Short mmCIF file of C-alpha atoms in Angstrom, two decimals:
data_model
loop_
_atom_site.label_atom_id
_atom_site.label_comp_id
_atom_site.label_asym_id
_atom_site.label_seq_id
_atom_site.Cartn_x
_atom_site.Cartn_y
_atom_site.Cartn_z
CA MET A 279 54.86 -68.88 -32.36
CA GLU A 280 54.19 -65.26 -30.88
CA THR A 281 52.21 -64.64 -27.59
CA LYS A 282 51.05 -61.61 -25.73
CA GLU A 283 50.41 -62.67 -22.00
CA PRO A 284 48.81 -58.94 -20.58
CA GLU A 285 49.62 -59.55 -16.77
CA ALA A 286 47.19 -57.19 -15.69
CA SER A 287 43.82 -58.00 -15.74
CA GLY A 288 41.39 -57.28 -18.97
CA PRO A 289 42.15 -57.66 -22.46
CA MET A 290 44.98 -56.29 -24.63
CA SER A 291 44.89 -52.77 -26.08
CA VAL A 292 46.56 -50.29 -27.88
CA GLY A 293 48.56 -48.38 -25.32
CA LEU A 294 50.04 -49.38 -22.17
CA PRO A 295 48.34 -49.95 -19.95
CA SER A 296 48.30 -49.56 -16.03
CA GLY A 297 49.88 -52.92 -15.34
CA ARG A 298 52.28 -55.34 -17.58
CA GLN A 299 52.14 -56.15 -20.58
CA ARG A 300 54.39 -59.66 -21.64
CA ARG A 301 55.27 -60.32 -25.15
CA ARG A 302 56.96 -64.19 -26.39
CA LEU A 303 58.44 -64.84 -30.16
CA THR A 304 59.51 -68.40 -29.84
CA LEU A 305 62.67 -67.97 -32.97
CA MET A 306 64.07 -71.57 -31.93
CA GLY A 307 64.82 -72.83 -35.62
CA VAL A 308 63.34 -70.31 -37.01
CA PRO A 309 65.29 -68.95 -40.62
CA GLY A 310 65.14 -64.62 -40.11
CA SER A 311 65.22 -64.14 -36.75
CA VAL A 312 66.69 -61.08 -36.53
CA ALA A 313 64.31 -59.68 -38.72
CA LYS A 314 61.68 -61.58 -37.65
CA GLY A 315 62.46 -59.93 -33.96
CA ARG A 316 63.00 -56.74 -35.21
CA ALA A 317 59.78 -57.07 -36.78
CA PHE A 318 57.52 -58.33 -34.17
CA THR A 319 59.23 -55.69 -31.79
CA ARG A 320 58.10 -52.81 -33.69
CA GLN A 321 54.18 -53.32 -33.82
CA ALA A 322 55.41 -54.08 -29.95
CA LEU A 323 56.42 -50.95 -29.68
CA ARG A 324 53.82 -49.58 -31.77
CA ASP A 325 51.13 -50.90 -29.96
CA TRP A 326 52.50 -49.25 -26.98
CA GLY A 327 52.32 -45.54 -28.27
CA TRP A 328 56.56 -46.05 -27.97
CA ASP A 329 56.72 -46.29 -31.70
CA ARG A 330 57.58 -42.21 -32.60
CA THR A 331 60.90 -41.70 -30.97
CA GLU A 332 64.69 -41.81 -31.51
CA THR A 333 65.15 -43.99 -28.91
CA SER A 334 62.20 -46.38 -30.62
CA GLU A 335 64.88 -46.71 -33.66
CA ASP A 336 67.87 -47.42 -30.16
CA THR A 337 65.07 -50.37 -29.15
CA LEU A 338 65.51 -52.01 -32.24
CA LEU A 339 69.18 -51.33 -33.28
CA LEU A 340 69.43 -53.23 -29.60
CA VAL A 341 66.85 -56.06 -30.55
CA SER A 342 69.37 -56.99 -33.47
CA GLU A 343 71.54 -56.87 -31.18
CA LEU A 344 71.01 -59.06 -29.16
CA LEU A 345 69.24 -61.47 -31.07
CA THR A 346 72.60 -61.99 -33.65
CA ASN A 347 74.84 -62.14 -30.80
CA ALA A 348 72.96 -65.19 -29.90
CA SER A 349 72.67 -66.61 -32.60
CA LEU A 350 76.45 -66.40 -32.89
CA HIS A 351 77.88 -66.90 -30.14
CA ALA A 352 74.75 -69.25 -27.82
CA ASN A 353 73.79 -71.68 -29.43
CA GLY A 354 70.92 -69.92 -31.55
CA CYS A 355 68.11 -67.85 -29.49
CA ARG A 356 64.96 -69.47 -28.51
CA GLU A 357 62.71 -66.67 -27.48
CA LEU A 358 62.32 -62.87 -27.17
CA VAL A 359 60.78 -61.86 -24.00
CA LEU A 360 59.72 -58.22 -24.12
CA THR A 361 57.36 -56.96 -21.19
CA ALA A 362 56.75 -53.08 -20.77
CA ASP A 363 55.45 -51.50 -17.61
CA GLU A 364 54.85 -47.67 -16.61
CA SER A 365 58.29 -48.03 -15.64
CA ALA A 366 61.06 -49.17 -18.31
CA LEU A 367 60.45 -52.30 -21.96
CA HIS A 368 62.66 -55.03 -20.66
CA ILE A 369 63.85 -57.12 -23.68
CA GLU A 370 64.89 -60.37 -24.06
CA VAL A 371 66.90 -62.43 -25.77
CA HIS A 372 67.60 -66.44 -24.33
CA ASP A 373 69.53 -68.83 -26.34
CA GLY A 374 71.24 -72.13 -26.03
CA THR A 375 74.31 -72.26 -23.96
CA THR A 376 74.83 -70.97 -20.59
CA THR A 377 78.55 -69.84 -21.48
CA PRO A 378 78.51 -65.45 -20.43
CA PRO A 379 78.69 -63.31 -23.08
CA VAL A 380 81.55 -61.33 -23.06
CA ARG A 381 81.75 -57.65 -23.76
CA HIS A 382 84.99 -57.12 -25.61
CA SER A 383 86.91 -53.17 -23.43
CA ALA A 384 86.92 -51.19 -26.74
CA PRO A 385 85.87 -52.14 -30.15
CA GLN A 386 89.08 -52.69 -32.14
CA ARG A 387 88.40 -49.39 -35.00
CA GLY A 388 88.61 -51.01 -38.46
CA VAL A 389 88.42 -54.60 -37.32
CA PRO A 390 84.99 -56.50 -37.87
CA GLY A 391 83.52 -57.49 -34.95
CA GLY A 392 83.47 -57.78 -30.63
CA ARG A 393 80.86 -54.63 -30.53
CA GLY A 394 77.55 -56.13 -29.63
CA LEU A 395 77.46 -55.39 -26.35
CA TYR A 396 79.34 -52.35 -26.48
CA ILE A 397 76.46 -51.31 -28.47
CA VAL A 398 73.81 -52.49 -25.97
CA GLU A 399 76.16 -51.10 -23.22
CA ARG A 400 75.19 -47.66 -24.44
CA LEU A 401 72.16 -47.64 -25.86
CA SER A 402 70.28 -49.68 -23.07
CA ASP A 403 69.77 -47.91 -19.62
CA ARG A 404 71.01 -51.70 -17.91
CA TRP A 405 71.52 -54.70 -19.19
CA GLY A 406 72.49 -58.45 -17.65
CA THR A 407 72.21 -62.15 -18.34
CA HIS A 408 70.69 -64.42 -15.89
CA THR A 409 71.74 -68.45 -16.66
CA TYR A 410 67.65 -71.46 -15.93
CA GLY A 411 68.93 -75.08 -16.99
CA THR A 412 70.36 -75.49 -20.06
CA GLY A 413 70.23 -71.68 -21.34
CA LYS A 414 70.83 -68.09 -20.88
CA ALA A 415 68.79 -64.90 -21.61
CA VAL A 416 71.10 -62.52 -21.98
CA TRP A 417 68.88 -59.18 -21.23
CA ALA A 418 68.32 -55.26 -21.40
CA GLU A 419 65.75 -51.85 -20.52
CA ILE A 420 64.86 -49.31 -21.93
CA GLU A 421 63.45 -46.60 -19.24
CA ALA A 422 60.39 -45.55 -20.40
CA SER A 423 60.47 -41.97 -20.28
CA ARG A 424 63.04 -42.50 -22.98
CA LEU A 425 60.17 -44.22 -25.62
CA GLU A 426 57.23 -42.03 -24.66
CA TYR A 427 56.64 -39.75 -27.37
CA GLY A 428 57.04 -36.27 -26.35
CA MET A 429 58.96 -37.20 -23.56
CA ALA A 430 61.94 -38.53 -24.53
CA THR A 431 65.89 -36.75 -24.02
CA GLU A 432 68.87 -38.04 -25.15
CA ARG A 433 71.04 -39.96 -23.08
#
């Protein structure tokens, strides 16, 4: 179930508002959660005018990695939350365990796996985790200036 929660007063509109926007996608028990999360994120980026940069493609990969990690290592995805404002896009993937993720120090060549959090670290400006109740959220942020068309720069 998708919900859109504008945190600034006024109706939802195309383009990033002068406040914050939060969008939530419930994924608990949803087959194909990674593909659904990517499509949800792609639409949000389009709505916010952040869909025409190299960083927008990196954002989709980042979401895929976070969702895949939750599916494989954390009892599944519960929810994807995107929060956008003038300064950054904040991505949270909520899962079903309080066990913190483990980032391998260096992925081994020719050995599958172990690259998810390495990719998250490389593509995001910041990332981390926080626990709550019976689960946790793994989050990542991307500076808005990297997503803005015509203003994006290489990291």
